[in-house]
Structures are given as C-alpha cells and as structure tokens.
Short mmCIF file of the C-alpha atoms (twelve columns), coordinates in Angstrom:
data_MODEL
# 
_entry.id   MODEL 
# 
loop_
_atom_site.group_PDB 
_atom_site.id 
_atom_site.type_symbol 
_atom_site.label_atom_id 
_atom_site.label_alt_id 
_atom_site.label_comp_id 
_atom_site.label_asym_id 
_atom_site.label_seq_id 
_atom_site.Cartn_x 
_atom_site.Cartn_y 
_atom_site.Cartn_z 
_atom_site.pdbx_PDB_model_num 
ATOM 1  C CA . MET A 1  -29.271 22.468 18.832  1 
ATOM 2  C CA . ASP A 2  -30.899 25.790 19.576  1 
ATOM 3  C CA . LYS A 3  -34.541 25.924 18.491  1 
ATOM 4  C CA . ASN A 4  -34.288 29.606 17.522  1 
ATOM 5  C CA . ARG A 5  -31.732 29.046 14.760  1 
ATOM 6  C CA . LYS A 6  -32.920 28.932 11.171  1 
ATOM 7  C CA . THR A 7  -32.262 25.747 9.244   1 
ATOM 8  C CA . ARG A 8  -32.341 25.203 5.486   1 
ATOM 9  C CA . VAL A 9  -31.942 22.199 3.190   1 
ATOM 10 C CA . GLY A 10 -30.198 22.723 -0.121  1 
ATOM 11 C CA . LYS A 11 -27.815 21.391 -2.735  1 
ATOM 12 C CA . VAL A 12 -24.071 22.064 -2.778  1 
ATOM 13 C CA . THR A 13 -23.145 23.976 -5.951  1 
ATOM 14 C CA . SER A 14 -19.474 24.726 -5.220  1 
ATOM 15 C CA . ASN A 15 -16.780 23.334 -2.938  1 
ATOM 16 C CA . LYS A 16 -13.716 25.064 -4.393  1 
ATOM 17 C CA . MET A 17 -12.959 27.032 -1.236  1 
ATOM 18 C CA . GLN A 18 -11.241 25.615 1.816   1 
ATOM 19 C CA . LYS A 19 -13.715 24.642 4.546   1 
ATOM 20 C CA . THR A 20 -16.519 26.482 2.705   1 
ATOM 21 C CA . VAL A 21 -19.300 25.313 0.422   1 
ATOM 22 C CA . VAL A 22 -21.926 27.233 -1.512  1 
ATOM 23 C CA . VAL A 23 -25.420 25.844 -0.910  1 
ATOM 24 C CA . GLN A 24 -28.370 26.667 -3.159  1 
ATOM 25 C CA . VAL A 25 -31.764 26.570 -1.439  1 
ATOM 26 C CA . GLU A 26 -34.914 26.554 -3.581  1 
ATOM 27 C CA . ASN A 27 -38.288 27.920 -2.495  1 
ATOM 28 C CA . LEU A 28 -41.677 27.622 -4.176  1 
ATOM 29 C CA . ARG A 29 -44.082 30.493 -3.658  1 
ATOM 30 C CA . ARG A 30 -47.215 31.754 -5.330  1 
ATOM 31 C CA . HIS A 31 -46.971 35.030 -7.239  1 
ATOM 32 C CA . PRO A 32 -49.158 37.620 -5.468  1 
ATOM 33 C CA . ILE A 33 -50.884 38.882 -8.636  1 
ATOM 34 C CA . TYR A 34 -50.675 36.104 -11.233 1 
ATOM 35 C CA . ARG A 35 -51.106 33.203 -8.766  1 
ATOM 36 C CA . LYS A 36 -48.542 31.120 -10.656 1 
ATOM 37 C CA . VAL A 37 -46.097 29.076 -8.589  1 
ATOM 38 C CA . VAL A 38 -42.647 30.654 -8.912  1 
ATOM 39 C CA . ARG A 39 -39.372 28.940 -8.042  1 
ATOM 40 C CA . GLN A 40 -36.970 31.149 -6.090  1 
ATOM 41 C CA . SER A 41 -33.438 30.200 -5.152  1 
ATOM 42 C CA . SER A 42 -30.996 31.619 -2.634  1 
ATOM 43 C CA . ARG A 43 -27.301 30.866 -2.302  1 
ATOM 44 C CA . PHE A 44 -25.578 30.662 1.069   1 
ATOM 45 C CA . LYS A 45 -21.920 30.182 1.943   1 
ATOM 46 C CA . ALA A 46 -21.651 27.595 4.697   1 
ATOM 47 C CA . HIS A 47 -18.790 26.372 6.852   1 
ATOM 48 C CA . ASP A 48 -17.761 22.753 6.165   1 
ATOM 49 C CA . GLU A 49 -15.146 21.919 8.805   1 
ATOM 50 C CA . ASN A 50 -13.946 18.605 7.351   1 
ATOM 51 C CA . ASN A 51 -14.244 19.457 3.630   1 
ATOM 52 C CA . SER A 52 -16.577 16.454 3.368   1 
ATOM 53 C CA . CYS A 53 -19.190 17.940 1.000   1 
ATOM 54 C CA . ASN A 54 -19.053 17.463 -2.762  1 
ATOM 55 C CA . ILE A 55 -20.957 19.147 -5.571  1 
ATOM 56 C CA . GLY A 56 -24.487 17.764 -5.797  1 
ATOM 57 C CA . ASP A 57 -24.785 16.701 -2.148  1 
ATOM 58 C CA . VAL A 58 -28.010 17.590 -0.345  1 
ATOM 59 C CA . VAL A 59 -27.118 19.144 3.017   1 
ATOM 60 C CA . ARG A 60 -28.790 20.711 6.030   1 
ATOM 61 C CA . ILE A 61 -27.327 24.066 7.118   1 
ATOM 62 C CA . VAL A 62 -27.986 26.041 10.281  1 
ATOM 63 C CA . GLU A 63 -27.618 29.736 11.014  1 
ATOM 64 C CA . THR A 64 -24.606 30.681 13.137  1 
ATOM 65 C CA . ARG A 65 -22.537 33.673 14.160  1 
ATOM 66 C CA . PRO A 66 -20.626 35.479 11.379  1 
ATOM 67 C CA . LEU A 67 -17.584 33.386 10.462  1 
ATOM 68 C CA . SER A 68 -16.303 35.672 7.693   1 
ATOM 69 C CA . LYS A 69 -17.532 38.467 5.434   1 
ATOM 70 C CA . ASP A 70 -20.091 36.252 3.668   1 
ATOM 71 C CA . LYS A 71 -20.299 33.111 5.816   1 
ATOM 72 C CA . ARG A 72 -23.133 32.959 8.361   1 
ATOM 73 C CA . TRP A 73 -24.191 29.308 7.987   1 
ATOM 74 C CA . ARG A 74 -22.722 25.950 9.037   1 
ATOM 75 C CA . VAL A 75 -23.216 22.480 7.535   1 
ATOM 76 C CA . VAL A 76 -24.894 20.258 10.129  1 
ATOM 77 C CA . GLU A 77 -25.349 17.045 8.141   1 
ATOM 78 C CA . ILE A 78 -25.140 15.566 4.678   1 
ATOM 79 C CA . ILE A 79 -28.614 14.227 3.923   1 
ATOM 80 C CA . GLN A 80 -27.824 12.622 0.574   1 
ATOM 81 C CA . LYS A 81 -24.515 12.122 -1.194  1 
ATOM 82 C CA . ALA A 82 -24.309 12.956 -4.913  1 
ATOM 83 C CA . ASN A 83 -24.272 10.141 -7.432  1 
ATOM 84 C CA . VAL A 84 -20.698 9.969  -8.710  1 
ATOM 85 C CA . VAL A 85 -20.313 8.553  -12.217 1 
ATOM 86 C CA . ASP A 86 -17.025 6.909  -13.163 1 
ATOM 87 C CA . ASP A 87 -15.704 9.206  -15.885 1 
ATOM 88 C CA . ILE A 88 -12.368 7.411  -15.895 1 
ATOM 89 C CA . LYS A 89 -13.764 4.541  -17.949 1 
ATOM 90 C CA . GLY A 90 -15.508 6.950  -20.329 1 
ATOM 91 C CA . ASP A 91 -12.329 9.007  -20.792 1 
ATOM 92 C CA . SER A 92 -10.225 5.945  -21.586 1 
ATOM 93 C CA . GLU A 93 -12.769 4.788  -24.202 1 
ATOM 94 C CA . LYS A 94 -12.730 8.217  -25.874 1 
ATOM 95 C CA . ALA A 95 -8.925  8.200  -25.979 1 
ATOM 96 C CA . SER A 96 -8.850  4.753  -27.598 1 
ATOM 97 C CA . GLN A 97 -11.406 5.801  -30.239 1 
ATOM 98 C CA . GLU A 98 -9.389  8.898  -31.205 1 
ATOM 99 C CA . ASN A 99 -6.262  6.801  -31.910 1 
# 
C-alpha cells in the first residue's frame, strides 16, 4: 500500500447501492474559542467490490482515484463486523401475541 494515501476508519451507515457503501468517520477536535471538545463527522462513499460490508461494520478505507462522481475511497478491510440480532424470533413472537 502506498504510504502517501490517506486512510480513515469509520462505520458503515448505508449499503443500499451496488458495490458502494457510505462510511461515517468521526473526529474529535477542540473548539478554537470555547475549548470544548466537539465531535465532527464526515461521510464518504467507498467502493466495496464484493458487497461484503453491512450496516454497522467498522471498516478501514483508503483514498484512491475517482471511481465515480462521488466515490474516491475504497474499502481495504473490515475491522469489526456488526452485531446482528435475530429479529426473526422477535417477529414471530409479536405475531403470535397479536392473534
């Protein structure tokens, strides 16, 4: 990997597009006047070749050449998979209670 490319770590907020995910990266910085720590977030569209990312995954993205109008980042690795809760059991219990 090229050492001059920017890398970011963020959370996947959308995977509804084909081969594209939206990654939200949060930054903490101190306000220049009030000296309070402020949370800033940026959203990047990143290329996900295998459609392997899900919402809530923590991923590492790297800067790349422009791939489309908005896409300039690429998913390098999935650091942590999202915790998936079985809603199927919960949905079946709700259906049985309604009847």
